[in-house]
Tab-separated table of C-alpha atoms in Angstrom:
chain	number	residue	atom	x	y	z
A	1	UNK	CA	70.510	-21.234	-57.035
A	2	UNK	CA	71.971	-23.885	-59.334
A	3	UNK	CA	75.744	-24.190	-59.818
A	4	UNK	CA	77.077	-26.446	-62.540
A	5	UNK	CA	80.788	-27.107	-62.985
A	6	UNK	CA	81.591	-29.203	-66.031
A	7	UNK	CA	85.324	-29.563	-65.982
A	8	UNK	CA	88.331	-30.813	-64.095
A	9	UNK	CA	89.030	-27.454	-62.496
A	10	UNK	CA	90.935	-28.403	-59.380
A	11	UNK	CA	93.828	-26.036	-59.983
A	12	UNK	CA	93.955	-22.627	-58.335
A	13	UNK	CA	95.564	-20.936	-61.341
A	14	UNK	CA	92.357	-21.480	-63.348
A	15	UNK	CA	90.275	-19.522	-60.832
A	16	UNK	CA	92.667	-17.072	-59.229
A	17	UNK	CA	92.726	-14.351	-61.927
A	18	UNK	CA	88.908	-14.317	-61.976
A	19	UNK	CA	88.094	-15.055	-58.349
A	20	UNK	CA	86.333	-11.820	-57.454
A	21	UNK	CA	84.247	-11.957	-60.646
A	22	UNK	CA	83.254	-15.589	-59.972
A	23	UNK	CA	82.284	-14.694	-56.414
A	24	UNK	CA	80.055	-11.878	-57.691
A	25	UNK	CA	78.342	-14.173	-60.206
A	26	UNK	CA	77.578	-16.797	-57.593
A	27	UNK	CA	75.976	-14.317	-55.175
A	28	UNK	CA	76.513	-16.692	-52.278
A	29	UNK	CA	75.153	-15.932	-48.847
A	30	UNK	CA	77.831	-15.161	-46.296
A	31	UNK	CA	79.000	-18.338	-44.615
A	32	UNK	CA	79.303	-18.361	-40.831
A	33	UNK	CA	82.910	-19.004	-39.831
A	34	UNK	CA	84.073	-22.168	-38.104
A	35	UNK	CA	87.214	-21.102	-36.251
A	36	UNK	CA	90.832	-22.108	-35.971
A	37	UNK	CA	90.185	-24.782	-33.329
A	38	UNK	CA	88.510	-26.972	-35.976
A	39	UNK	CA	89.827	-28.433	-39.220
A	40	UNK	CA	87.938	-29.852	-42.209
A	41	UNK	CA	89.164	-32.520	-44.564
A	42	UNK	CA	87.726	-33.651	-47.914
A	43	UNK	CA	88.436	-37.331	-48.639
A	44	UNK	CA	87.460	-38.633	-52.066
A	45	UNK	CA	86.849	-42.358	-51.689
A	46	UNK	CA	86.154	-42.813	-55.403
A	47	UNK	CA	89.723	-41.851	-56.399
A	48	UNK	CA	91.355	-45.175	-57.182
A	49	UNK	CA	94.452	-45.955	-59.197
A	50	UNK	CA	94.880	-48.808	-61.641
A	51	UNK	CA	95.700	-51.249	-58.829
A	52	UNK	CA	92.542	-50.353	-56.859
A	53	UNK	CA	94.320	-48.410	-54.111
A	54	UNK	CA	93.440	-44.851	-53.214
A	55	UNK	CA	95.333	-42.329	-55.321
A	56	UNK	CA	95.855	-40.104	-52.300
A	57	UNK	CA	97.226	-42.008	-49.328
A	58	UNK	CA	95.699	-41.477	-45.880
A	59	UNK	CA	99.288	-40.886	-44.732
A	60	UNK	CA	99.293	-37.529	-46.531
A	61	UNK	CA	96.276	-36.405	-44.485
A	62	UNK	CA	97.669	-37.868	-41.243
A	63	UNK	CA	101.016	-36.062	-41.658
A	64	UNK	CA	99.171	-32.738	-41.839
A	65	UNK	CA	96.860	-33.569	-38.941
A	66	UNK	CA	99.905	-34.383	-36.796
A	67	UNK	CA	101.358	-30.911	-37.494
A	68	UNK	CA	98.183	-28.861	-37.056
A	69	UNK	CA	96.624	-27.733	-33.796
A	70	UNK	CA	92.853	-28.288	-33.534
A	71	UNK	CA	90.148	-29.632	-31.235
A	72	UNK	CA	87.729	-31.053	-33.798
A	73	UNK	CA	88.156	-32.810	-37.144
A	74	UNK	CA	85.326	-32.931	-39.694
A	75	UNK	CA	85.747	-35.227	-42.703
A	76	UNK	CA	83.647	-34.606	-45.811
A	77	UNK	CA	83.252	-37.589	-48.125
A	78	UNK	CA	80.838	-39.111	-50.613
A	79	UNK	CA	80.382	-42.334	-48.628
A	80	UNK	CA	80.142	-42.100	-44.842
A	81	UNK	CA	79.343	-45.834	-44.664
A	82	UNK	CA	82.880	-46.780	-45.732
A	83	UNK	CA	83.938	-46.742	-42.079
A	84	UNK	CA	87.008	-48.922	-42.618
A	85	UNK	CA	88.457	-46.165	-44.819
A	86	UNK	CA	88.502	-43.806	-41.821
A	87	UNK	CA	90.347	-46.039	-39.335
A	88	UNK	CA	93.558	-44.057	-39.850
A	89	UNK	CA	91.842	-40.943	-38.479
A	90	UNK	CA	90.190	-42.587	-35.454
A	91	UNK	CA	92.542	-41.033	-32.895
A	92	UNK	CA	91.179	-37.573	-33.825
A	93	UNK	CA	87.580	-38.750	-33.257
A	94	UNK	CA	86.328	-37.226	-36.530
A	95	UNK	CA	82.818	-36.279	-37.442
A	96	UNK	CA	82.091	-37.884	-40.838
A	97	UNK	CA	79.836	-35.755	-43.054
A	98	UNK	CA	78.158	-37.054	-46.189
A	99	UNK	CA	74.863	-35.409	-47.079
A	100	UNK	CA	72.583	-36.784	-49.802
A	101	UNK	CA	72.808	-33.326	-51.382
A	102	UNK	CA	76.443	-32.504	-52.150
A	103	UNK	CA	75.726	-28.758	-52.142
A	104	UNK	CA	74.856	-28.974	-48.448
A	105	UNK	CA	78.371	-30.318	-47.826
A	106	UNK	CA	79.869	-27.736	-50.209
A	107	UNK	CA	78.293	-24.903	-48.213
A	108	UNK	CA	79.297	-26.503	-44.894
A	109	UNK	CA	82.924	-26.874	-46.061
A	110	UNK	CA	82.954	-23.154	-46.990
A	111	UNK	CA	82.643	-22.273	-43.299
A	112	UNK	CA	86.001	-23.667	-42.167
A	113	UNK	CA	89.133	-21.545	-41.726
A	114	UNK	CA	91.460	-24.613	-41.807
A	115	UNK	CA	90.993	-27.099	-44.647
A	116	UNK	CA	92.812	-30.120	-46.129
A	117	UNK	CA	91.745	-30.961	-49.694
A	118	UNK	CA	92.709	-33.308	-52.538
A	119	UNK	CA	92.749	-32.246	-56.188
A	120	UNK	CA	89.020	-31.700	-56.398
A	121	UNK	CA	86.845	-29.112	-58.101
A	122	UNK	CA	84.266	-29.644	-55.346
A	123	UNK	CA	86.549	-28.770	-52.452
A	124	UNK	CA	88.681	-26.179	-54.255
A	125	UNK	CA	85.671	-24.101	-55.274
A	126	UNK	CA	84.166	-24.415	-51.800
A	127	UNK	CA	87.398	-23.214	-50.208
A	128	UNK	CA	87.777	-20.315	-52.635
A	129	UNK	CA	84.192	-19.183	-52.090
A	130	UNK	CA	84.386	-19.521	-48.330
A	131	UNK	CA	86.243	-18.531	-45.180
A	132	UNK	CA	89.466	-20.558	-45.487
A	133	UNK	CA	92.654	-18.961	-44.217
A	134	UNK	CA	94.852	-22.087	-44.124
A	135	UNK	CA	94.570	-24.616	-46.954
A	136	UNK	CA	96.553	-27.785	-47.609
A	137	UNK	CA	95.983	-29.075	-51.141
A	138	UNK	CA	97.507	-32.147	-52.689
A	139	UNK	CA	99.512	-30.980	-55.683
A	140	UNK	CA	101.455	-32.727	-58.367
A	141	UNK	CA	104.970	-31.501	-59.080
A	142	UNK	CA	104.026	-30.455	-62.612
A	143	UNK	CA	101.078	-28.423	-61.305
A	144	UNK	CA	102.403	-26.404	-58.363
A	145	UNK	CA	100.447	-23.542	-56.893
A	146	UNK	CA	103.237	-20.944	-56.743
A	147	UNK	CA	101.390	-17.963	-55.263
A	148	UNK	CA	99.040	-16.883	-52.523
A	149	UNK	CA	96.429	-14.182	-52.832
A	150	UNK	CA	93.150	-13.178	-51.278
A	151	UNK	CA	94.427	-13.619	-47.712
A	152	UNK	CA	94.800	-17.413	-47.797
A	153	UNK	CA	97.938	-19.282	-46.672
A	154	UNK	CA	98.196	-22.057	-49.252
A	155	UNK	CA	100.262	-25.218	-48.835
A	156	UNK	CA	100.878	-27.728	-51.581
A	157	UNK	CA	103.145	-30.729	-51.979
A	158	UNK	CA	106.107	-30.096	-54.250
A	159	UNK	CA	108.951	-32.591	-54.547
A	160	UNK	CA	107.900	-34.463	-51.410
A	161	UNK	CA	107.890	-31.435	-49.097
A	162	UNK	CA	105.409	-28.680	-48.380
A	163	UNK	CA	105.707	-25.268	-49.926
A	164	UNK	CA	104.198	-22.459	-47.924
A	165	UNK	CA	103.733	-18.754	-48.364
A	166	UNK	CA	102.070	-16.664	-45.710
A	167	UNK	CA	99.296	-14.362	-46.788
């Protein structure tokens, strides 16, 4: 099947009221679940600010990894060859995943129960169509995600601290 998203749709409030309908349209096969002892992370290496630095600091990811309990870290990215960008995560011995076909990665990301994502249509839609039960998403103060539904514990950054509501 072909899925085509033409928008900047990385905000839960755009999908949430229509989530069950979207799921029915997509007719996705059930994704096998990758359990709570593993965590997935989506790192967008093409997100650069005006000064050339990454918009989302590796420190944000590292702070979450320090708090979470897991045995294996899988990082999804568009450029697995940019090994210097992953030095900050070395102590967790991550598996770096970057398939030539982004839909392969999208389906793989759907399998994880614990996920850390930036503002990204790619990762947000994968998480919403998958097995996630704990999600950390970078959020801007003007775009908070103030609710949890569909059995997912959602965390977002608001005013420099994490907001959390249990499902």
